[in-house]
């Protein structure tokens, strides 16, 4: 499926404060479902992916 990559501007403090880089992939349809998210933290990168669901 086709996705849109969104990079919101983050301003936070604490554990997730390193540069505030966040990437969010949304489906390119009317629902705009978040299917993947990626952010950098002090010890590396955290990635989350939607693997299934029902509605």
Phi, psi and omega in degrees: 000158181272140180233163173248136177260123181243136176237088179292152176274123181250139172228102183219169178234165176094211187301321184264024188271353184296106176060344178066032180278123179222134177237135183227124178258127180242148176294144181269062176216186183296333183281331181050050180288136175285119183251342176204147176220142179218135177215151177265138175234177184303324185261004180153215182236139176250128179234135176234137180231139174284121183254350179175173179172168176216152180212000000 
